Short mmCIF file of C-alpha atoms in Angstrom, two decimals:
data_model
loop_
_atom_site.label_atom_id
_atom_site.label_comp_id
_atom_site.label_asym_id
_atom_site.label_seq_id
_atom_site.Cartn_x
_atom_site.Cartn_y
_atom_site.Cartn_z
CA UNK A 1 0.00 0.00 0.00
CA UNK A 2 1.17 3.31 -1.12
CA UNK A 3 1.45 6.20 1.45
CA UNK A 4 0.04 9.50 0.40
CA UNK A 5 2.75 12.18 0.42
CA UNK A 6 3.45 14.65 2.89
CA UNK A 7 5.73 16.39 0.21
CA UNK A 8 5.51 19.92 -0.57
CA UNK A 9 3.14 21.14 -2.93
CA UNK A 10 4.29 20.69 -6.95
CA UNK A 11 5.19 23.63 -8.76
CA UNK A 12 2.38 23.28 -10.67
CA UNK A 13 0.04 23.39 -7.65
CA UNK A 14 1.19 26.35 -6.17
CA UNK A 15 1.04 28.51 -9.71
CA UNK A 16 -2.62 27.06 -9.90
CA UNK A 17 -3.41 28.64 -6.01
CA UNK A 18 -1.36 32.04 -7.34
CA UNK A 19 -3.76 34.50 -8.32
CA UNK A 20 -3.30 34.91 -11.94
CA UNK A 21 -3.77 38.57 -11.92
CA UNK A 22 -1.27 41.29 -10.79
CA UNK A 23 -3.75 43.71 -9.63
CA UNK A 24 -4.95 40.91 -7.13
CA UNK A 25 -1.69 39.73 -6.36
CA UNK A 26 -0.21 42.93 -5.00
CA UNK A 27 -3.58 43.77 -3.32
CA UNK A 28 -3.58 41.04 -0.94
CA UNK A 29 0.18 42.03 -0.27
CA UNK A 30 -0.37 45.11 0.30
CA UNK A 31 -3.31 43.55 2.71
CA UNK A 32 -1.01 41.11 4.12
CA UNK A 33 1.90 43.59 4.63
CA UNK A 34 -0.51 46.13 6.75
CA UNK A 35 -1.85 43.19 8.77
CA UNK A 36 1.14 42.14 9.45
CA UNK A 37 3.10 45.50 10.27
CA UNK A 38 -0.55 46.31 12.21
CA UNK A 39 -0.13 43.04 14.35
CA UNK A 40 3.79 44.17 15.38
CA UNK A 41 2.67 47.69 16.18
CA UNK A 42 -0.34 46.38 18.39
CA UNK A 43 1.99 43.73 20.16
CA UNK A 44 4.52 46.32 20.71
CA UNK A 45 1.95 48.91 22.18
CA UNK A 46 0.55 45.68 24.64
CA UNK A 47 3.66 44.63 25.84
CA UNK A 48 4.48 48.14 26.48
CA UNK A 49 1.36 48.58 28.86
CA UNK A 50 1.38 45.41 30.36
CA UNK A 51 5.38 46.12 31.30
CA UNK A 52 4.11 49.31 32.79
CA UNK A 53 4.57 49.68 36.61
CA UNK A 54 1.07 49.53 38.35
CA UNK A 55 0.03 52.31 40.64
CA UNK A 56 0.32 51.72 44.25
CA UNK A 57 -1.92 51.89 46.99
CA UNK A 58 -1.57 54.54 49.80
CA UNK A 59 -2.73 54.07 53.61
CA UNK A 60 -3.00 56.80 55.74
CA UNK A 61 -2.45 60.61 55.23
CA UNK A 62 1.10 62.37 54.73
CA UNK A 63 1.24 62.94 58.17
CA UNK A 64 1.57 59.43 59.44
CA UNK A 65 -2.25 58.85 61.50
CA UNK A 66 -4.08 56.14 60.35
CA UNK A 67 -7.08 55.79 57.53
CA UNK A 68 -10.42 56.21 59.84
CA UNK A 69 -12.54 52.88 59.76
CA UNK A 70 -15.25 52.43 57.51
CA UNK A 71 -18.56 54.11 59.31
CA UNK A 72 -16.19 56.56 61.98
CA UNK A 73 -17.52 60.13 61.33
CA UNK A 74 -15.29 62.99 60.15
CA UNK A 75 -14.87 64.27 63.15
CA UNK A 76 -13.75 61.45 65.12
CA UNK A 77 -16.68 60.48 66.86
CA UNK A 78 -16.28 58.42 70.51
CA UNK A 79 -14.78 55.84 70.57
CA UNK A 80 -12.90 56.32 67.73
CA UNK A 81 -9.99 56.47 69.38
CA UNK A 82 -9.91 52.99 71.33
CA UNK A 83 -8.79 51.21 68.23
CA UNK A 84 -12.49 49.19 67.86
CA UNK A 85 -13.86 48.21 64.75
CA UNK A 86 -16.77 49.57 62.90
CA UNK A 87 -19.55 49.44 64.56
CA UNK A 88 -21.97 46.28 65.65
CA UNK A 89 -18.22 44.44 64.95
CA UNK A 90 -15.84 43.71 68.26
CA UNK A 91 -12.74 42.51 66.18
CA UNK A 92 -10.10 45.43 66.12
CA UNK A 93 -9.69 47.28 62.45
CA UNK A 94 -6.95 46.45 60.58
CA UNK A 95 -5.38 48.99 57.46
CA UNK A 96 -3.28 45.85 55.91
CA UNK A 97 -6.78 44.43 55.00
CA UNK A 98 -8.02 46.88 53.03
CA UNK A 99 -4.94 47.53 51.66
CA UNK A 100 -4.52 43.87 50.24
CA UNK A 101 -7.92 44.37 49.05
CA UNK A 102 -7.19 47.51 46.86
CA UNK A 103 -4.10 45.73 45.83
CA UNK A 104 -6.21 42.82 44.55
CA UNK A 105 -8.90 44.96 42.74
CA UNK A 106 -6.14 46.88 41.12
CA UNK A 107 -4.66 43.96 39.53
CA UNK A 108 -8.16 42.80 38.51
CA UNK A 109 -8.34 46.27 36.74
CA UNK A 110 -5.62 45.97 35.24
CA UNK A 111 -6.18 42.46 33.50
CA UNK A 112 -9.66 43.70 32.79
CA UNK A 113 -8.08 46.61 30.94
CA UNK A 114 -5.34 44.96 29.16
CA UNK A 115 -8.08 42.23 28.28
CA UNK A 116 -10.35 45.13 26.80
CA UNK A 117 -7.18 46.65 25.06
CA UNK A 118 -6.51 43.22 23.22
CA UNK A 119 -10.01 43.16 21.87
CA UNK A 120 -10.17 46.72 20.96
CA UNK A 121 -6.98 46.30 18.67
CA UNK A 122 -8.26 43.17 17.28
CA UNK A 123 -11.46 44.77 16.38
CA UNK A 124 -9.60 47.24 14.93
CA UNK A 125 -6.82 45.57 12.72
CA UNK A 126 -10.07 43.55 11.29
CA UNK A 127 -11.86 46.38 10.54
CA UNK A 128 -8.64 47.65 9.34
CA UNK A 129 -7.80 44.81 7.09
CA UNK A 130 -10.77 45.52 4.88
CA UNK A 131 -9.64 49.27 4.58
CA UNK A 132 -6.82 48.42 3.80
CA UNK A 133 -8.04 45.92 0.94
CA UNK A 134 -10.10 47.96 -0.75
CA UNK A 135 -7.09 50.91 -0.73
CA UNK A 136 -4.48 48.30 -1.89
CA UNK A 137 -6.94 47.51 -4.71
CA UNK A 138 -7.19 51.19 -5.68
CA UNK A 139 -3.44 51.73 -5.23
CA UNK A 140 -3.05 48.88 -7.31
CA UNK A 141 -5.69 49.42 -10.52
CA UNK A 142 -3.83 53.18 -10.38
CA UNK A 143 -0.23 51.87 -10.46
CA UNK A 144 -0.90 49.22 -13.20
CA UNK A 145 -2.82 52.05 -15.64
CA UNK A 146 -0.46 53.16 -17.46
CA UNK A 147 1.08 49.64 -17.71
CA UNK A 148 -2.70 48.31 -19.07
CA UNK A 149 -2.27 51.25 -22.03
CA UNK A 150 0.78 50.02 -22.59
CA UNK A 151 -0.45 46.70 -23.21
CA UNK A 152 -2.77 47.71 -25.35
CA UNK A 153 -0.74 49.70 -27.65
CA UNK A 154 1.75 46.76 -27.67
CA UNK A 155 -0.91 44.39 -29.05
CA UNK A 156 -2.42 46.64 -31.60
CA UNK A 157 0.80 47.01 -33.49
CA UNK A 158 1.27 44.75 -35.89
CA UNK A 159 3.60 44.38 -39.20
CA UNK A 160 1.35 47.17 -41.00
CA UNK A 161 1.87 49.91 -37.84
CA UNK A 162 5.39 48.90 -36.41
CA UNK A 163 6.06 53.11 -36.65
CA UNK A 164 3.55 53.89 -34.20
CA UNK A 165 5.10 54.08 -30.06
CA UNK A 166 3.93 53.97 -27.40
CA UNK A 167 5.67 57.61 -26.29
CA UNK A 168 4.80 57.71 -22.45
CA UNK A 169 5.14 61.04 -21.08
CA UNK A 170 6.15 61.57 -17.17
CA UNK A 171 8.84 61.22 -14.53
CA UNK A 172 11.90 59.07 -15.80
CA UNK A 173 10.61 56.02 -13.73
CA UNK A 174 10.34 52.52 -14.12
CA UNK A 175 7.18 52.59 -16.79
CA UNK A 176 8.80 55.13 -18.48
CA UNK A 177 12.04 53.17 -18.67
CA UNK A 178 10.29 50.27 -19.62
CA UNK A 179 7.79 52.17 -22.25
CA UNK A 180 10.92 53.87 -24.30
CA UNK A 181 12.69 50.44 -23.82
CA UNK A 182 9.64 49.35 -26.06
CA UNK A 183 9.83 51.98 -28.40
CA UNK A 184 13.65 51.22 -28.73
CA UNK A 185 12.41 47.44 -29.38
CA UNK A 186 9.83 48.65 -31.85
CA UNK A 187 12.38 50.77 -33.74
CA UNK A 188 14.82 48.11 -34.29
CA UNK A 189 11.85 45.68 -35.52
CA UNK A 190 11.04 48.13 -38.24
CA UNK A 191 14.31 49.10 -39.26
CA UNK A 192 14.78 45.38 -39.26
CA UNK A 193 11.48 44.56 -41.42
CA UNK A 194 12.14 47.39 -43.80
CA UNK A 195 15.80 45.66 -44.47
CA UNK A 196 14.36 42.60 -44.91
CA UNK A 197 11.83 43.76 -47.24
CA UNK A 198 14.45 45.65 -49.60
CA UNK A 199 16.40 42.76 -49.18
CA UNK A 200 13.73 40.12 -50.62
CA UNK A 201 12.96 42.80 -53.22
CA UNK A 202 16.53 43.37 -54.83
CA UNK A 203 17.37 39.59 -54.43
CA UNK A 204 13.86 38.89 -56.20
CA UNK A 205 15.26 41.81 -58.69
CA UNK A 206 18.95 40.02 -59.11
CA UNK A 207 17.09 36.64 -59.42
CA UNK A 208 14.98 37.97 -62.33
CA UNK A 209 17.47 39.80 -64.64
CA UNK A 210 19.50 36.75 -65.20
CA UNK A 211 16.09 34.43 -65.86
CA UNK A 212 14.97 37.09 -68.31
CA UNK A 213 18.08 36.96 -70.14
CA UNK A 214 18.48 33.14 -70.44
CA UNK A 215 14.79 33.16 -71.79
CA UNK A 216 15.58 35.48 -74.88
CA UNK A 217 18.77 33.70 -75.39
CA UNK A 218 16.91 30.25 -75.51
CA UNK A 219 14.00 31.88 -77.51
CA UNK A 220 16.42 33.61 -80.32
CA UNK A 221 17.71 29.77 -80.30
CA UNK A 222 14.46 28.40 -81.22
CA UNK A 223 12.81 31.31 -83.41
CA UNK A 224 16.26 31.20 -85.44
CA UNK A 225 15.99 29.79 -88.41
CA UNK A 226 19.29 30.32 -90.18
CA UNK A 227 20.97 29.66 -86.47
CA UNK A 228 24.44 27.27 -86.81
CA UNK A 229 26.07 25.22 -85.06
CA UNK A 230 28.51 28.41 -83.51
CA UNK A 231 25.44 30.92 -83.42
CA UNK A 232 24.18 28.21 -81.06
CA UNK A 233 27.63 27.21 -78.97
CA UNK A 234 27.28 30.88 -78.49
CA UNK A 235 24.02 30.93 -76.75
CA UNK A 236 25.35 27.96 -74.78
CA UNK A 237 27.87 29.44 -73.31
CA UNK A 238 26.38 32.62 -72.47
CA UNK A 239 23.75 31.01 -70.76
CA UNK A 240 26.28 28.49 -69.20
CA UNK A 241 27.75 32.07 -67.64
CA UNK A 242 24.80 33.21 -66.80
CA UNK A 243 24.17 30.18 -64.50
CA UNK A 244 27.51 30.35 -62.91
CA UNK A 245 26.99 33.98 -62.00
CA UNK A 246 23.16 32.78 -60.47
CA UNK A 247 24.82 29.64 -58.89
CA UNK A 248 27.58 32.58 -57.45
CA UNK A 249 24.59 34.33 -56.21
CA UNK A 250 22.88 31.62 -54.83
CA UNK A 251 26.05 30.93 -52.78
CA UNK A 252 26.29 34.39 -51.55
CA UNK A 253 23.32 34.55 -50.21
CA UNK A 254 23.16 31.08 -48.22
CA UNK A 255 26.46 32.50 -46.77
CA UNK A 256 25.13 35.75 -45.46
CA UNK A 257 22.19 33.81 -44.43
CA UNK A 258 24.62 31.57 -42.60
CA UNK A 259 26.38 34.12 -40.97
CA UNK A 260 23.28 35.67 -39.80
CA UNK A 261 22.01 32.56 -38.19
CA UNK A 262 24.84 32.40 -35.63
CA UNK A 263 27.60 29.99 -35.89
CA UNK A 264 26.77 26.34 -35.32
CA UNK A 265 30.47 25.56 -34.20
CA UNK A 266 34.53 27.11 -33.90
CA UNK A 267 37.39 25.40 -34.03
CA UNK A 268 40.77 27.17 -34.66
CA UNK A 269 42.15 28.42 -37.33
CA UNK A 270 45.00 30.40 -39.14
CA UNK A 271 44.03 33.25 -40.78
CA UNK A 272 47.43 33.28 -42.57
CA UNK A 273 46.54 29.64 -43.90
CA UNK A 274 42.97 30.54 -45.48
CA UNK A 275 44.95 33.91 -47.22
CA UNK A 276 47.36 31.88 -48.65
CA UNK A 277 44.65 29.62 -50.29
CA UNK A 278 42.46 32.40 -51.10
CA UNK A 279 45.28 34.18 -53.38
CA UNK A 280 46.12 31.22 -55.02
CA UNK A 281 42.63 30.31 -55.90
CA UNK A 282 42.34 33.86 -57.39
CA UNK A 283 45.99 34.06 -58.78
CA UNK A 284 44.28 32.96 -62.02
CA UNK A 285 42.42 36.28 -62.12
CA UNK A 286 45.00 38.20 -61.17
CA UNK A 287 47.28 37.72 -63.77
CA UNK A 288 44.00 37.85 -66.56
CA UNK A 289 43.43 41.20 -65.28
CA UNK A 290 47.24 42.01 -64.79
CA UNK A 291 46.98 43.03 -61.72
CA UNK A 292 49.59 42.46 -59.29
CA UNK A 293 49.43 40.74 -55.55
CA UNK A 294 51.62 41.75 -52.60
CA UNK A 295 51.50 39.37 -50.09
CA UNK A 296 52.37 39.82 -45.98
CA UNK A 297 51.52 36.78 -44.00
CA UNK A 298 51.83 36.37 -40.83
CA UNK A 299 51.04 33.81 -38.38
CA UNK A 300 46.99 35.41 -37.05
CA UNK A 301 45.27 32.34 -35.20
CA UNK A 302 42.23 32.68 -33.88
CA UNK A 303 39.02 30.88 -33.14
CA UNK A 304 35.65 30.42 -35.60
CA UNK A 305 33.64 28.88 -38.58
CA UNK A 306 36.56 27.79 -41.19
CA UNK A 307 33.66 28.14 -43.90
CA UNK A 308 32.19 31.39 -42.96
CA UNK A 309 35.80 32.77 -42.39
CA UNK A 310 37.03 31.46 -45.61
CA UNK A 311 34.43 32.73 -47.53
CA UNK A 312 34.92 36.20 -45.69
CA UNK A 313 38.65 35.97 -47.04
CA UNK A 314 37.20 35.43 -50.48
CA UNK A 315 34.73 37.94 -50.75
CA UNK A 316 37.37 40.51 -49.78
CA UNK A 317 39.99 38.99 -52.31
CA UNK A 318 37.20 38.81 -54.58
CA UNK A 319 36.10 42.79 -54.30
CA UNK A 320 39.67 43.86 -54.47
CA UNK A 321 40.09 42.07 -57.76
CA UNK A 322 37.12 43.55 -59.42
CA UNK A 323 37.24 46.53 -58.23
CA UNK A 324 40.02 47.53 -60.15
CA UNK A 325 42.12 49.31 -62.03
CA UNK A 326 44.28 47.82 -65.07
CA UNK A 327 48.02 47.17 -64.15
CA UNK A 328 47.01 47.83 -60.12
CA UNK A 329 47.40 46.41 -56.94
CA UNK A 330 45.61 43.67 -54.49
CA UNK A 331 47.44 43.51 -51.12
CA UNK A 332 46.36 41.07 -48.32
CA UNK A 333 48.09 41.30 -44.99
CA UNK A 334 47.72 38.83 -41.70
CA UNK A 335 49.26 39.27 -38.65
CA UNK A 336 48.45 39.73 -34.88
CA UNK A 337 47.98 43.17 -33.51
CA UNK A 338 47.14 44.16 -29.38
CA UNK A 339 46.52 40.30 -28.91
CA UNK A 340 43.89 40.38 -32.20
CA UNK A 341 43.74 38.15 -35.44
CA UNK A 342 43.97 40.58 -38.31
CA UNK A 343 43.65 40.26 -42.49
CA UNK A 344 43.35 43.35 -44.41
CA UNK A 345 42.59 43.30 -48.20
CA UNK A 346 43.59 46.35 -49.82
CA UNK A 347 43.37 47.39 -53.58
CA UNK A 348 44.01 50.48 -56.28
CA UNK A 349 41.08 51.70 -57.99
CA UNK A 350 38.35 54.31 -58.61
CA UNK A 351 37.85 56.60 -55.98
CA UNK A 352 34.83 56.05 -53.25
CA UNK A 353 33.54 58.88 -51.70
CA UNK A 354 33.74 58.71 -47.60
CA UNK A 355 30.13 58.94 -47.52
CA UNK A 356 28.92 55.99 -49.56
CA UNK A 357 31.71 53.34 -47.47
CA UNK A 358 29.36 52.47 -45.52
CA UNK A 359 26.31 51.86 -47.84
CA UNK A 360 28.68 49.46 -49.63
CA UNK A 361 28.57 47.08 -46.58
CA UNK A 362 24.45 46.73 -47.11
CA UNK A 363 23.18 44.00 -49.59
CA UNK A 364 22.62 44.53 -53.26
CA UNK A 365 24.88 48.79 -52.79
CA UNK A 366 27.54 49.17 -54.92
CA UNK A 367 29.13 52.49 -57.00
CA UNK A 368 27.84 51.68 -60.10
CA UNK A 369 25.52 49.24 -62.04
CA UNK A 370 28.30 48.47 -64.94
CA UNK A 371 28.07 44.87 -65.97
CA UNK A 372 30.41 42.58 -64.37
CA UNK A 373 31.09 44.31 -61.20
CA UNK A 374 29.23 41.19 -59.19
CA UNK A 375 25.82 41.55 -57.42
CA UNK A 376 26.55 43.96 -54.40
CA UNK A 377 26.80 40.87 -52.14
CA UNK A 378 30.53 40.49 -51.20
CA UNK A 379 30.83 43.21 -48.79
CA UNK A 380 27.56 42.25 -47.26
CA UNK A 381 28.54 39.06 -46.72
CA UNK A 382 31.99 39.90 -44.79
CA UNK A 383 30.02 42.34 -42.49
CA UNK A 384 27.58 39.44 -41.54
CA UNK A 385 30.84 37.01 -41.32
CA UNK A 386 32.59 39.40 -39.27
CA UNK A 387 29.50 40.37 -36.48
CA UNK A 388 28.73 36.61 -35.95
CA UNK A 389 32.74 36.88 -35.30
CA UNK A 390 32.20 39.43 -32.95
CA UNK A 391 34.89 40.62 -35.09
CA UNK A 392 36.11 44.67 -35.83
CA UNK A 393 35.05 45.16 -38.99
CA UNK A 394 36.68 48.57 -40.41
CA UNK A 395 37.45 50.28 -44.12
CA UNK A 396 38.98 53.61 -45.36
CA UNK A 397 39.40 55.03 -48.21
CA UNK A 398 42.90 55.26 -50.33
CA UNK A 399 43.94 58.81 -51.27
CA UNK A 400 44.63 57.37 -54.91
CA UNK A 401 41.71 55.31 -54.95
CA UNK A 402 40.22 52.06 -53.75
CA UNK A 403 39.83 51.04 -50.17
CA UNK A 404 41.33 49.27 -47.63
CA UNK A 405 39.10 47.07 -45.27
CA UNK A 406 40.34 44.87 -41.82
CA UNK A 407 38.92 42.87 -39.89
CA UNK A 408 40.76 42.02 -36.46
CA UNK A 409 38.98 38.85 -34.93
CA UNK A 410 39.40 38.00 -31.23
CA UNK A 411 42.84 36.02 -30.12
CA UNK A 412 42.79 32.03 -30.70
CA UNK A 413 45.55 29.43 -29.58
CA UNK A 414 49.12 29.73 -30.16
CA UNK A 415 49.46 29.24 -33.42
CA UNK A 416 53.01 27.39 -33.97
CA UNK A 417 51.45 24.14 -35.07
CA UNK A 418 49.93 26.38 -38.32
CA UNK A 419 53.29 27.81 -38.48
CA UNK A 420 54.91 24.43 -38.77
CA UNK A 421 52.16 23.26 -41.18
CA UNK A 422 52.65 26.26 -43.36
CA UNK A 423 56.19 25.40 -43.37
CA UNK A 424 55.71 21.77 -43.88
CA UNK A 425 53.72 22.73 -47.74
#
């Protein structure tokens, strides 16, 4: 046979006996905290009279003769001086008596009015306790107001009225903390919704130019009738570079969606290992556009995806390269500064105002919409490498043109063992 439990009360049990509401809830403490502060005041305020020294009882004037017996005239009649009782009586009067006497009815007074006391503040902290409910409940509905508008406002905005706040006015106190902490929160959602939404819009736009052109190249194909064999290799291979610049897009933008997710895992890594690859991947390039690559590697180890951190390598490499001028200059650079993993990617080119730097960093921006300059994703795609980093992301501007960007990633583990494998290849 099972025993029933004497445990405590589950979790779930004592959140069901919790009033739900917070305008009950703090009414029945403020109840409970005058009851209780009540109770300590009334206790003190007994113990204080019952503590206090009773008043004694005196027999016999100042001058030392004797209280008259009970019935003996004021003037001393006869026989009051023979020491004899009160009259009819023979026994001889004694003051102790009615001394104990008075003694005994002033105690009995005294309980009697430390009894009545006792009830009296009962009564009272009862009659109290409901005042003090039905103020706590008043308190209460007036300090949760503005919190209730609040509310309110919060759950009519939706994605259609994300610019409206909720702009509480008053003393800078807690409400009003928390009310422009909403607004803040509110702000950043539609800042974030309106990037999302130009986002989806010029990817939707890059998406569509490239589609539209491999459908006229396929239909001059078929509505061709004097088309050969090279008019058609022709098509072919414009549309086969057409679909390597989509499947370049595509890539792009599962990496920045990557790197905005978070990273699933770090290992470490050498920073001078993944430049090294990166410029001879694009060596190729290089020497098509006859441009020329000054390399400074040094050992930079640090901690983070090898795939988002590669392609963050690549996409600078990348923008350097196309970005351009004939017969100019890529430079990449690693090496550890104040305890920091750096790589910088520098190149020659046209000249960027100081102004726009920044706007090159959003998806889809770039100076100009001449064909082949990419899709406005590269620089994008390093930002969104380098904040799920937590990484310094910087760029300036060359006097003579192009721009210089670093990115200085937190300190990983001593990295002799990539210095040994660099050396070992």
């Amino acid at each position: 046979m099972r025993l029933p439990s004497l445990a405590a009360p589950a979790p779930a049990a004592r959140r069901r006996l919790t009033p739900r509401r917070i305008g009950v809830r703090l009414t029945l403490l403020y109840g409970a905290l005058f009851v209780v502060s009540g109770a300590v005041l009334l206790a003190i305020t007994y113990l204080l009279v019952a503590r206090s020294p009773a008043g004694g009882v005196l027999i016999g004037d100042p001058g030392g003769e004797p209280l008259p017996a009970p019935g003996d005239g004021a003037g001393g009649e006869a026989g009051a001086g023979t020491g004899t009782g009160p009259p009819g009586t023979h026994a001889p009067f004694v003051p102790g008596d009615i001394a104990g006497q008075l003694r005994a009815q002033a105690s009995r007074q005294r309980r009697e009015g430390l009894r009545q006391l006792l009830a009296h503040s009962v009564t009272a902290l009862a009659l109290m306790l409901v005042v003090s409910l039905v103020l706590g409940r008043l308190i209460a509905g007036r300090a949760l107001r503005p919190l209730r508008a609040m509310t309110g406002a919060i759950q009519r905005v939706c994605a259609r009225t994300l610019h409206e706040r909720l702009a509480v006015e008053g003393p800078a106190d807690e409400l009003k903390v928390l009310a422009d902490t909403v607004d803040g929160l509110l702000g950043r959602l539609e800042a974030a919704l309106d990037a999302h939404r130009r986002f989806v819009a010029n990817a939707a736009h890059e998406l569509r130019t490239p589609l539209t052109l491999e459908h006229a190249l396929l239909e001059e194909s078929l509505i061709d009738r004097d088309a050969t064999t090279e008019s058609f290799r022709a098509n072919f291979a414009r549309l086969l570079a057409i679909s390597e610049q989509q499947a370049r897009l595509l890539d792009s933008l599962l990496t920045l969606a990557a790197s905005q997710r978070g990273l699933d895992h770090r290992e470490p890594l050498d920073l001078a290992l993944v430049a090294e690859r990166t410029l001879d991947a694009a060596r190729p390039e290089i020497e098509r556009r006859r441009l020329r690559a000054d390399a400074s590697i040094g050992p930079a180890t640090t901690v983070g995806d090898p795939t988002l951190v590669q392609s963050l390598v690549t996409h600078l490499v990348d923008n350097a390269v196309r970005h351009n001028a004939p017969g100019g200059r890529v430079e990449i650079a690693t090496r550890t500064r104040d305890g920091r993993a750096v790589v910088a990617v520098a190149n020659t080119g046209p000249r960027v105002p100081p102004e726009r730097v920044e706007l090159l960093f959003e998806p889809f921006q770039r100076l100009s919409r001449t064909a082949g300059e990419g899709h406005g994703l590269g620089l994008a795609v390093v930002r969104a490498v380098a904040t799920a980093h937590e990484a310094a992301l910087g760029a300036r501007v060359r006097s003579g043109g192009g721009l210089t960007v670093e990115v200085a990633f937190s300190a990983g583990p001593d990295g002799s063992h990539a210095a040994a494998r660099r050396g070992g290849t």
